[in-house]
XYZ file of C-alpha atoms in Angstrom:
689
model
C 0.000 0.000 0.000
C 2.740 2.352 0.949
C 4.727 1.536 -2.118
C 1.689 2.006 -4.313
C 0.893 5.290 -2.692
C 4.498 6.360 -3.178
C 4.312 5.362 -6.786
C 1.205 7.423 -7.207
C 2.792 10.374 -5.422
C 5.857 10.270 -7.650
C 4.238 11.287 -10.886
C 2.033 13.829 -9.117
C 5.092 15.468 -7.517
C 6.832 15.644 -10.858
C 3.780 17.356 -12.420
C 3.660 19.864 -9.546
C 7.341 20.700 -9.939
C 6.941 21.203 -13.653
C 3.942 23.485 -13.061
C 5.823 25.563 -10.480
C 8.801 25.880 -12.821
C 6.530 27.044 -15.621
C 4.866 29.606 -13.336
C 8.293 30.835 -12.138
C 9.479 31.243 -15.718
C 6.330 33.266 -16.480
C 6.596 35.380 -13.345
C 10.284 36.226 -13.623
C 9.995 38.249 -16.880
C 7.112 40.203 -15.374
C 9.180 40.951 -12.313
C 12.154 42.006 -14.455
C 9.916 44.303 -16.572
C 8.355 45.803 -13.457
C 11.794 46.316 -11.927
C 13.082 48.024 -15.095
C 9.948 50.164 -15.151
C 10.494 51.198 -11.549
C 14.142 52.009 -12.270
C 13.155 54.091 -15.314
C 10.682 56.074 -13.197
C 13.333 56.636 -10.529
C 15.807 57.731 -13.199
C 13.284 60.292 -14.482
C 12.730 61.780 -11.037
C 16.332 61.658 -9.766
C 17.807 63.143 -12.964
C 15.152 65.885 -12.859
C 16.161 66.714 -9.285
C 19.849 66.834 -10.258
C 19.008 69.029 -13.271
C 17.004 71.484 -11.149
C 19.881 71.655 -8.653
C 22.382 72.502 -11.401
C 20.096 75.186 -12.864
C 19.771 76.703 -9.387
C 23.559 76.783 -9.102
C 23.758 78.432 -12.513
C 21.264 81.155 -11.619
C 21.772 81.834 -7.917
C 25.531 81.246 -7.652
C 27.348 81.591 -10.982
C 25.314 84.415 -12.501
C 25.021 86.277 -9.192
C 28.793 86.034 -8.650
C 29.454 87.403 -12.137
C 26.969 90.219 -11.592
C 28.856 91.350 -8.503
C 32.035 91.659 -10.566
C 30.272 94.207 -12.814
C 32.334 93.352 -15.877
C 31.297 95.787 -18.650
C 32.253 93.419 -21.504
C 30.273 90.455 -20.104
C 26.779 90.008 -21.592
C 24.986 88.088 -18.838
C 21.594 88.394 -20.493
C 22.941 86.937 -23.722
C 24.661 84.113 -21.841
C 21.891 82.959 -19.511
C 18.870 84.042 -21.572
C 15.622 83.004 -19.784
C 17.092 80.504 -17.316
C 14.953 82.121 -14.600
C 11.783 81.050 -16.432
C 13.160 77.553 -17.014
C 14.050 77.219 -13.327
C 10.582 78.364 -12.252
C 8.865 75.802 -14.509
C 11.297 73.006 -13.625
C 10.852 73.454 -9.857
C 7.088 73.104 -10.134
C 7.457 70.195 -12.561
C 9.791 68.359 -10.126
C 7.387 68.817 -7.226
C 4.577 67.289 -9.255
C 6.786 64.338 -10.291
C 7.824 63.693 -6.700
C 4.188 63.824 -5.596
C 3.363 60.867 -7.878
C 5.434 58.548 -5.652
C 2.542 58.373 -3.202
C 0.282 56.957 -5.923
C 1.664 53.395 -6.050
C -0.683 51.849 -8.605
C -1.568 55.059 -10.440
C 1.933 56.574 -10.544
C 2.403 56.077 -14.282
C -0.938 57.691 -15.075
C -0.049 60.590 -12.785
C 3.362 61.035 -14.487
C 1.680 61.121 -17.894
C -0.812 63.694 -16.608
C 2.032 65.886 -15.294
C 3.766 65.869 -18.687
C 0.518 66.744 -20.471
C -0.062 69.650 -18.076
C 3.451 71.089 -18.430
C 4.074 70.515 -22.162
C 2.912 73.990 -23.253
C 4.905 75.805 -20.569
C 7.966 73.727 -21.396
C 7.663 74.517 -25.081
C 7.313 78.241 -24.363
C 10.400 78.566 -22.147
C 12.674 76.043 -23.863
C 12.116 77.341 -27.404
C 13.314 80.794 -26.355
C 16.391 79.329 -24.689
C 17.233 76.969 -27.540
C 16.826 79.743 -30.127
C 19.402 81.884 -28.285
C 21.740 79.003 -27.373
C 23.931 79.441 -30.470
C 24.424 83.110 -29.601
C 25.427 82.141 -26.054
C 28.031 79.713 -27.419
C 29.462 82.479 -29.633
C 29.773 84.681 -26.559
C 31.551 81.917 -24.631
C 33.942 81.436 -27.546
C 34.691 85.164 -27.690
C 35.328 85.246 -23.921
C 37.865 82.433 -24.295
C 39.935 84.746 -26.500
C 39.926 87.449 -23.807
C 42.388 86.384 -21.081
C 41.009 88.816 -18.537
C 37.383 87.712 -18.949
C 38.326 84.035 -19.098
C 40.246 84.405 -15.849
C 37.261 86.050 -14.154
C 34.927 83.274 -15.371
C 37.253 80.514 -14.166
C 37.621 82.221 -10.798
C 33.815 82.334 -10.502
C 33.439 78.632 -11.376
C 36.122 77.608 -8.866
C 34.542 79.740 -6.168
C 30.914 78.652 -6.671
C 30.918 75.125 -8.162
C 34.349 73.564 -7.543
C 32.850 70.067 -7.157
C 31.646 69.991 -10.777
C 35.113 70.407 -12.260
C 33.618 72.692 -14.931
C 36.206 74.629 -16.914
C 33.739 76.659 -18.959
C 30.232 78.119 -18.809
C 29.146 75.884 -21.661
C 29.098 72.983 -19.149
C 25.986 74.551 -17.575
C 24.546 76.344 -20.610
C 24.004 73.083 -22.515
C 21.974 71.472 -19.723
C 18.523 72.899 -20.676
C 19.067 71.886 -24.327
C 20.017 68.354 -23.307
C 17.198 68.035 -20.767
C 14.294 68.925 -23.049
C 15.517 66.485 -25.701
C 15.833 63.708 -23.092
C 12.189 63.749 -21.924
C 10.895 61.641 -24.880
C 13.717 59.143 -24.298
C 12.991 58.758 -20.576
C 9.265 58.337 -21.230
C 10.053 55.889 -24.025
C 12.162 53.813 -21.631
C 9.239 53.632 -19.185
C 6.949 52.702 -22.075
C 9.260 49.850 -23.160
C 8.997 48.283 -19.704
C 5.216 48.640 -19.470
C 2.970 45.777 -20.659
C 0.701 46.656 -23.530
C -2.210 45.426 -21.445
C -1.515 47.921 -18.667
C -4.025 50.737 -18.185
C -1.240 53.337 -18.288
C 0.121 52.171 -21.653
C -2.033 54.472 -23.870
C -1.327 57.420 -21.571
C 2.411 56.762 -21.805
C 2.192 56.631 -25.594
C 0.382 59.980 -25.634
C 2.996 61.502 -23.297
C 5.852 60.299 -25.520
C 4.164 61.777 -28.606
C 3.470 65.043 -26.789
C 7.102 65.551 -25.713
C 8.348 64.529 -29.161
C 6.040 67.171 -30.634
C 7.380 69.728 -28.147
C 10.913 69.056 -29.409
C 9.763 69.261 -33.022
C 8.072 72.613 -32.349
C 11.215 73.895 -30.651
C 13.343 72.926 -33.646
C 10.882 74.562 -36.036
C 10.840 77.740 -33.938
C 14.634 77.779 -33.909
C 14.714 77.428 -37.687
C 12.255 80.287 -38.095
C 14.285 82.485 -35.808
C 17.400 81.770 -37.849
C 15.554 82.788 -41.023
C 14.243 85.921 -39.324
C 17.705 86.841 -38.049
C 19.036 86.497 -41.581
C 16.436 88.765 -43.190
C 15.324 91.289 -40.567
C 18.572 93.252 -40.459
C 18.328 96.686 -42.052
C 21.243 97.022 -44.471
C 22.579 100.496 -45.237
C 24.308 99.911 -48.557
C 25.838 102.523 -50.787
C 25.048 102.630 -54.494
C 28.423 101.064 -55.221
C 27.707 98.178 -52.827
C 24.349 97.570 -54.462
C 25.933 97.435 -57.912
C 28.605 95.076 -56.583
C 25.893 92.636 -55.515
C 24.346 92.513 -58.952
C 24.888 89.368 -60.999
C 22.945 87.412 -63.583
C 21.172 85.336 -60.942
C 20.065 88.310 -58.816
C 18.972 90.297 -61.883
C 16.930 87.359 -63.171
C 15.347 86.834 -59.751
C 14.414 90.495 -59.346
C 13.048 90.631 -62.888
C 10.864 87.580 -62.228
C 9.550 89.123 -59.003
C 8.803 92.443 -60.692
C 6.954 90.835 -63.583
C 4.985 88.701 -61.146
C 4.042 91.799 -59.170
C 2.889 93.584 -62.332
C 0.745 90.575 -63.253
C -0.806 90.718 -59.777
C -1.676 94.387 -60.160
C -3.002 93.850 -63.695
C -5.125 90.891 -62.604
C -3.426 88.468 -64.992
C -2.581 85.987 -62.235
C -4.422 85.706 -58.896
C -2.764 86.736 -55.657
C -2.200 84.242 -52.879
C -4.672 85.330 -50.214
C -3.973 84.822 -46.533
C -6.703 86.619 -44.631
C -5.129 86.005 -41.235
C -1.765 87.423 -42.271
C -3.310 90.343 -44.178
C -5.205 91.446 -41.063
C -2.062 91.204 -38.945
C 0.003 93.171 -41.459
C -2.668 95.881 -41.680
C -2.581 96.323 -37.903
C 1.215 96.352 -37.966
C 1.347 99.016 -40.685
C -1.140 101.066 -38.672
C 1.233 100.915 -35.703
C 4.166 101.926 -37.927
C 2.330 104.943 -39.354
C 1.110 105.981 -35.886
C 4.635 105.936 -34.495
C 5.950 107.937 -37.476
C 3.210 110.583 -37.150
C 3.750 110.861 -33.400
C 7.488 111.371 -33.926
C 6.822 114.153 -36.459
C 4.308 115.852 -34.180
C 6.649 115.580 -31.204
C 9.503 117.112 -33.210
C 7.212 119.960 -34.289
C 6.071 120.454 -30.696
C 9.657 120.674 -29.460
C 10.430 123.181 -32.223
C 7.516 125.406 -31.169
C 8.613 125.084 -27.545
C 12.124 126.267 -28.432
C 10.650 129.206 -30.370
C 8.485 130.077 -27.370
C 11.531 130.120 -25.109
C 13.576 132.407 -27.371
C 12.351 135.670 -25.756
C 14.052 136.100 -22.381
C 12.399 139.029 -20.583
C 13.924 137.966 -17.274
C 17.380 138.889 -18.619
C 16.383 142.488 -19.370
C 17.344 145.202 -16.896
C 14.065 147.058 -16.314
C 15.513 149.485 -13.737
C 12.266 149.138 -11.801
C 12.546 148.062 -8.178
C 9.021 146.747 -7.494
C 5.644 146.454 -9.142
C 3.918 144.286 -11.757
C 6.880 144.529 -14.140
C 9.225 142.955 -11.591
C 6.607 140.328 -10.738
C 6.348 139.391 -14.412
C 10.152 139.295 -14.620
C 10.302 136.849 -11.688
C 7.516 134.767 -13.212
C 9.333 134.583 -16.577
C 12.577 133.643 -14.829
C 10.779 130.855 -12.945
C 9.341 129.502 -16.204
C 12.624 129.652 -18.155
C 14.959 128.416 -15.433
C 12.830 125.908 -13.514
C 9.548 124.826 -15.092
C 10.508 124.314 -18.731
C 13.936 122.680 -18.123
C 12.300 120.125 -15.810
C 9.495 119.576 -18.326
C 11.928 119.007 -21.204
C 13.954 116.577 -19.101
C 10.873 114.540 -18.176
C 9.608 114.715 -21.756
C 12.872 113.269 -23.049
C 12.925 110.478 -20.451
C 9.251 109.473 -20.548
C 8.289 110.196 -24.169
C 11.177 110.808 -26.585
C 13.445 107.949 -25.569
C 10.664 105.293 -25.407
C 9.292 106.519 -28.738
C 12.702 106.243 -30.397
C 13.147 102.759 -28.924
C 9.749 101.714 -30.273
C 10.654 103.121 -33.687
C 13.871 101.084 -33.681
C 11.935 97.963 -32.691
C 9.776 98.305 -35.801
C 12.719 98.133 -38.223
C 13.249 94.364 -37.940
C 9.605 93.350 -38.494
C 9.349 95.856 -41.366
C 12.292 94.178 -43.074
C 10.739 90.750 -42.483
C 7.365 91.859 -43.908
C 9.122 93.233 -46.980
C 11.151 90.044 -47.403
C 7.983 87.936 -47.053
C 6.517 89.648 -50.124
C 9.673 88.854 -52.127
C 9.619 85.232 -51.002
C 5.878 85.000 -51.706
C 6.476 85.997 -55.328
C 9.198 83.339 -55.546
C 6.882 80.802 -53.904
C 4.079 81.437 -56.385
C 6.463 81.169 -59.330
C 7.884 77.865 -58.055
C 4.429 76.483 -57.287
C 3.335 77.265 -60.829
C 6.432 75.567 -62.237
C 5.903 72.578 -59.945
C 2.329 72.109 -61.147
C 3.573 72.100 -64.745
C 6.698 69.947 -64.365
C 5.779 67.866 -61.327
C 9.045 68.493 -59.449
C 11.370 71.266 -58.343
C 15.082 71.559 -57.643
C 16.648 71.498 -54.190
C 17.210 75.276 -54.211
C 13.606 75.893 -55.220
C 12.395 73.616 -52.431
C 14.571 75.567 -49.989
C 13.099 78.858 -51.274
C 9.567 77.518 -50.712
C 10.473 76.421 -47.196
C 11.964 79.859 -46.497
C 8.693 81.551 -47.429
C 6.689 79.108 -45.297
C 9.026 79.705 -42.348
C 8.816 83.517 -42.635
C 5.046 83.433 -43.040
C 4.561 81.065 -40.091
C 6.858 83.178 -37.915
C 5.002 86.402 -38.742
C 1.596 84.809 -38.175
C 2.785 83.512 -34.815
C 4.707 86.591 -33.645
C 2.884 89.595 -35.123
C -0.160 89.334 -32.805
C 2.026 89.533 -29.704
C 4.244 92.196 -31.258
C 1.268 94.342 -32.290
C -0.215 94.045 -28.828
C 3.053 94.970 -27.104
C 3.714 97.866 -29.510
C 0.201 99.259 -29.066
C 0.504 99.005 -25.302
C 3.829 100.849 -25.354
C 2.432 103.466 -27.751
C -0.577 103.953 -25.488
C 1.712 104.462 -22.487
C 3.788 107.021 -24.411
C 0.688 109.009 -25.388
C -0.623 108.848 -21.806
C 2.752 110.046 -20.515
C 2.705 112.951 -22.979
C -0.801 114.030 -21.962
C 0.085 113.690 -18.265
C 3.188 115.835 -18.715
C 1.134 118.482 -20.514
C -1.437 118.494 -17.756
C 1.226 118.755 -15.058
C 2.931 121.604 -16.931
C -0.323 123.552 -17.253
C -1.163 122.983 -13.589
C 2.298 124.077 -12.444
C 2.251 127.251 -14.549
C -1.308 128.094 -13.493
C -0.440 127.626 -9.824
C 2.561 129.929 -10.085
C 0.583 132.506 -12.102
C -2.175 132.565 -9.478
C 0.443 132.923 -6.777
C 1.952 135.943 -8.540
C -1.501 137.365 -9.294
C -2.443 137.406 -5.635
C 0.463 139.758 -4.940
C -0.668 142.286 -7.565
C -2.832 145.230 -6.475
C -5.670 144.284 -8.816
C -5.425 140.531 -8.324
C -8.860 140.167 -6.692
C -10.685 142.701 -8.853
C -13.749 141.397 -10.783
C -12.987 140.640 -14.404
C -15.217 143.368 -15.980
C -13.733 145.993 -13.685
C -10.224 144.745 -14.494
C -10.743 145.066 -18.263
C -12.236 148.526 -17.785
C -9.179 149.559 -15.795
C -6.870 148.143 -18.490
C -8.714 150.086 -21.194
C -8.492 153.352 -19.224
C -4.791 152.767 -18.525
C -4.053 152.171 -22.199
C -5.892 155.316 -23.225
C -4.000 157.340 -20.622
C -0.684 155.864 -21.701
C -1.504 156.606 -25.349
C -2.179 160.243 -24.547
C 1.098 160.496 -22.599
C 2.970 158.940 -25.510
C 1.530 161.412 -28.003
C 2.457 164.313 -25.713
C 5.959 162.946 -25.360
C 6.338 162.636 -29.127
C 5.273 166.251 -29.630
C 7.686 167.440 -26.966
C 10.470 165.336 -28.440
C 9.965 166.842 -31.896
C 10.098 170.359 -30.392
C 13.153 169.853 -28.197
C 15.223 167.515 -30.357
C 17.793 169.404 -32.484
C 17.505 169.289 -36.232
C 19.497 166.627 -38.093
C 23.053 167.330 -39.038
C 23.312 169.126 -42.360
C 26.302 168.418 -44.510
C 28.542 171.503 -44.754
C 31.770 171.901 -46.740
C 34.792 171.016 -44.617
C 37.553 173.430 -43.754
C 41.101 172.525 -44.800
C 42.026 171.044 -41.392
C 38.950 168.807 -41.376
C 39.610 167.829 -44.986
C 43.139 166.710 -44.141
C 41.820 164.684 -41.205
C 39.180 163.071 -43.433
C 41.845 162.216 -46.020
C 43.928 160.626 -43.290
C 40.983 158.559 -42.026
C 40.110 157.471 -45.568
C 43.664 156.368 -46.296
C 43.776 154.361 -43.058
C 40.298 152.817 -42.888
C 38.551 153.390 -46.214
C 35.631 155.702 -47.100
C 32.933 153.198 -46.064
C 34.112 153.384 -42.427
C 33.452 157.118 -42.007
C 30.699 158.258 -39.621
C 29.542 161.692 -38.450
C 28.524 162.585 -34.885
C 24.856 163.610 -34.741
C 24.923 165.243 -31.263
C 27.472 166.230 -28.662
C 29.031 163.282 -26.816
C 30.412 163.664 -23.314
C 32.562 160.714 -22.220
C 31.585 159.468 -18.763
C 33.631 156.241 -18.513
C 37.189 155.181 -19.034
C 38.156 154.967 -22.708
C 35.059 157.045 -23.699
C 35.578 159.964 -26.116
C 34.162 163.485 -25.863
C 33.139 164.639 -29.354
C 31.318 167.598 -30.855
C 28.298 167.428 -33.104
C 29.308 167.156 -36.800
C 32.752 165.695 -36.111
C 33.975 162.943 -38.521
C 35.265 159.609 -37.115
C 36.233 156.198 -38.540
C 34.673 152.986 -37.216
C 37.184 150.458 -35.858
C 34.919 147.915 -34.140
C 31.101 147.752 -33.787
C 31.231 146.208 -30.291
C 32.961 147.011 -27.012
C 35.136 144.712 -24.912
C 32.074 143.219 -23.159
C 30.262 142.386 -26.396
C 27.900 145.377 -26.127
C 26.895 146.433 -29.655
C 25.559 149.815 -28.479
C 29.119 151.144 -27.863
C 31.486 151.380 -30.844
C 35.231 151.807 -30.951
C 36.143 154.726 -33.263
C 39.170 156.689 -34.475
C 38.682 160.474 -34.165
C 41.758 161.339 -36.249
C 44.171 160.760 -33.364
C 42.466 159.730 -30.126
C 40.617 156.417 -30.114
C 37.804 155.355 -27.774
C 34.218 154.263 -27.357
C 31.128 156.312 -28.287
C 27.365 155.512 -28.282
C 26.403 153.866 -31.580
C 23.065 155.709 -31.613
C 24.839 159.059 -32.003
C 26.647 158.132 -35.225
C 25.435 158.177 -38.800
C 27.238 157.242 -42.048
C 29.143 160.193 -43.473
C 28.057 161.498 -46.886
C 30.517 164.193 -48.112
C 29.370 167.385 -49.841
C 30.260 167.526 -53.538
C 32.247 170.588 -54.526
C 31.334 172.754 -57.528
C 34.938 173.308 -58.590
C 36.646 171.673 -61.514
C 38.888 168.852 -60.418
C 37.822 169.349 -56.807
C 34.663 167.233 -56.703
C 34.687 164.222 -54.382
C 32.823 161.316 -56.000
C 30.426 159.120 -54.141
C 32.385 156.896 -51.758
C 32.351 153.279 -52.755
C 32.927 150.105 -50.869
C 36.417 148.968 -49.981
C 36.248 146.150 -52.504
C 35.505 148.540 -55.354
C 38.179 151.059 -54.353
C 40.821 148.881 -55.905
C 39.160 148.465 -59.281
C 37.927 151.895 -60.400
C 39.561 155.272 -61.099
C 37.709 158.484 -60.348
C 37.427 161.173 -63.048
C 36.500 164.750 -62.143
C 33.767 166.346 -64.252
C 34.290 169.741 -65.722
C 32.871 172.774 -63.900
C 30.892 175.562 -65.581
C 31.686 178.529 -63.326
C 34.827 179.586 -61.525
C 34.779 179.704 -57.759
C 37.245 179.595 -54.950
C 38.262 175.946 -54.624
C 37.599 174.071 -51.436
C 40.066 171.347 -50.567
C 38.103 168.117 -51.126
C 39.452 164.563 -51.248
C 39.680 162.611 -54.552
C 40.910 159.079 -55.291
C 42.935 157.391 -57.984
C 43.817 153.783 -58.865
C 47.521 153.080 -59.317
C 49.730 150.015 -59.646
C 51.026 148.969 -56.255
C 53.596 146.589 -57.770
C 55.292 146.102 -61.101
C 53.820 143.461 -63.396
C 55.221 141.958 -66.610
C 52.712 140.800 -69.230
C 53.031 137.102 -70.136
C 50.481 136.931 -72.974
C 48.839 139.260 -75.521
C 45.774 139.515 -73.290
C 47.814 141.019 -70.421
C 49.418 144.454 -70.050
C 52.598 145.423 -68.189
C 52.623 147.819 -65.218
C 55.175 149.859 -63.332
C 54.800 150.492 -59.602
C 52.970 153.780 -59.017
C 51.683 154.002 -62.597
C 48.058 155.351 -62.828
C 45.552 153.036 -64.458
C 41.866 153.146 -65.403
C 39.858 150.086 -64.353
C 37.481 149.131 -67.151
C 36.115 145.899 -65.645
C 36.937 144.607 -62.136
C 36.817 140.972 -63.355
C 37.783 138.779 -66.286
C 35.471 137.277 -68.928
C 34.589 134.361 -66.628
C 33.591 136.674 -63.806
C 36.649 135.971 -61.673
C 37.666 138.994 -59.593
C 41.292 137.852 -59.386
C 41.958 139.687 -62.713
C 40.880 143.194 -63.808
C 40.653 144.755 -67.278
C 42.553 148.084 -67.230
C 43.653 150.873 -69.576
C 47.319 151.935 -69.237
C 48.342 154.805 -71.504
C 45.912 153.670 -74.178
C 46.800 149.964 -73.924
C 44.159 147.573 -72.637
C 44.774 144.248 -70.966
C 44.370 142.166 -67.841
C 46.410 142.579 -64.653
C 46.096 140.888 -61.235
C 43.527 142.739 -59.111
C 45.743 142.395 -56.057
C 48.406 144.583 -57.805
C 46.034 147.601 -57.853
C 45.567 150.053 -54.971
C 43.408 153.144 -54.454
C 45.135 156.257 -53.073
C 43.825 159.754 -52.219
C 45.028 162.683 -54.346
C 45.493 166.258 -53.166
C 45.265 169.134 -55.620
C 46.963 172.468 -54.862
C 45.004 175.299 -53.340
C 44.560 178.473 -55.442
C 42.525 180.108 -58.140
C 41.118 178.009 -60.948
C 40.881 179.635 -64.337
C 37.691 179.572 -66.382
C 37.498 177.270 -69.347
């Protein structure tokens, strides 16, 4: 019985062992998959924590340490870009990932939910950083070539993060780029170790696709930014540079674009319509025109303000101690020296500078809008060729992609740009109106303050205007009385009388020294009251030396009185017009300008009746230097030889040569060789003709 039972138990035991072995073989792969899944989840969370820690070091330690150094050549904003935004998003993302550890059976679903919730924020912050990453690397490379900056950077890294062993900033700057590209890989690793029958499997697939799409969008945004950077720079090329760029390819391309544009305008071929873009461009052009008009109006306003400030009544000496005139003088001084300088300073800071910055911001988008039209014409031409031939070349495909990139970038960015530009423009206009209101209130307050101190400040308005009218009438009557008295008391104007011989000699001396156009006659007696002032009699002849005194006062002139020199009031001088004599050979011709004195000779007209000759000055043109003719058109001169100037210029109008008559011979001589000298004729009786 026992042996039979044992025999029966033998096969049964063998079956049980085989079953257990089969179950173990089935369970072990599941355990290994679950273990790998758990390790992949831990790797996601632990690497995220390490990444957040490194970004915190980058922001709070490295950048802060460099900021304290205040290195003028170090562009911290270009280096670190928007790492603050990335850190803010990553800290919240890490907290949500760590919170999923409490959900044992639903952890995978929770992780997928976290990625779906943060994908848009991640795309927003990482695309900005990735687009500027190449620029940051160029900065790092340029700093390597500067020993001083490189030494400061290495000192900062050794002081803040010595445990990392980093020898360059690029060690930290690459971390955000690497991290965002690693999210699909980490999620894919979790997905590989998740059974297809698991409830979290579809959610994991969706999370992997979402993060892969985030990376694709970032790459596309980066490509668009590169295209925009290439085309939105305003080039200031000379005409020579533009001609240098011309070649057969560029000429053919521009010709094709121009013909395509003409066909659009003529309606031969239809335009590619993009209603969304057209609306955005219309709003953008409205912003551009508004900024341009505001700049013109602001420039005109500043011009009118400068014209308003030209009169300076507060600088005038009124010689009135007190009264309304002095109050107005103080008020004008307050406006010119305090109110308007402060207003102009605030206007420049709050309106002019922001407006100029906004105008500069519009240049890049304007260039991109213009380039989009060029690329659209190329795109239409290539599309038409593609529909006919079925294929396009690689360069044509690249041109089509360039248009699509520019168009997509403008459609995506113009709404935000228009909104920001309009908001800034609105703030500028509000600042301008606020400044105007403050200026008016400040001036009104000061005017009321000054008005209260005036004797008629509280008088009713009708009574005030009546008083003003009466005062004006009274002042008008006083002015008329003063004018009548002035005409009665004021001596008659100086009449020109023939000069005596002594005065004539003095006039000749003044003419020879200063020229006839510098002669002035004293209109009333002058009594010198200051140092260097002259005392002169009415009718005396003087020569003007300088029409301003040593302090820049134009009302006091420096004159030569035929010996003594000094200052006299300019209001008591008038140009001297000599009396023409009636004697033959004794007439003084009208005095000409100093420039004409050297080119003309003066002939004396014949007299009809004999009279006693008065000694009057006459002038004659003579050769100051000898000159030898070098061509038939020239004439030779001897120093002191009298000449007659026929034309004070040559045939081309040049005043360097003069046409003269020398003893019946005509020719050209240098004008600088001719001088004008006074001539004295002997006193005595002249015989009748």
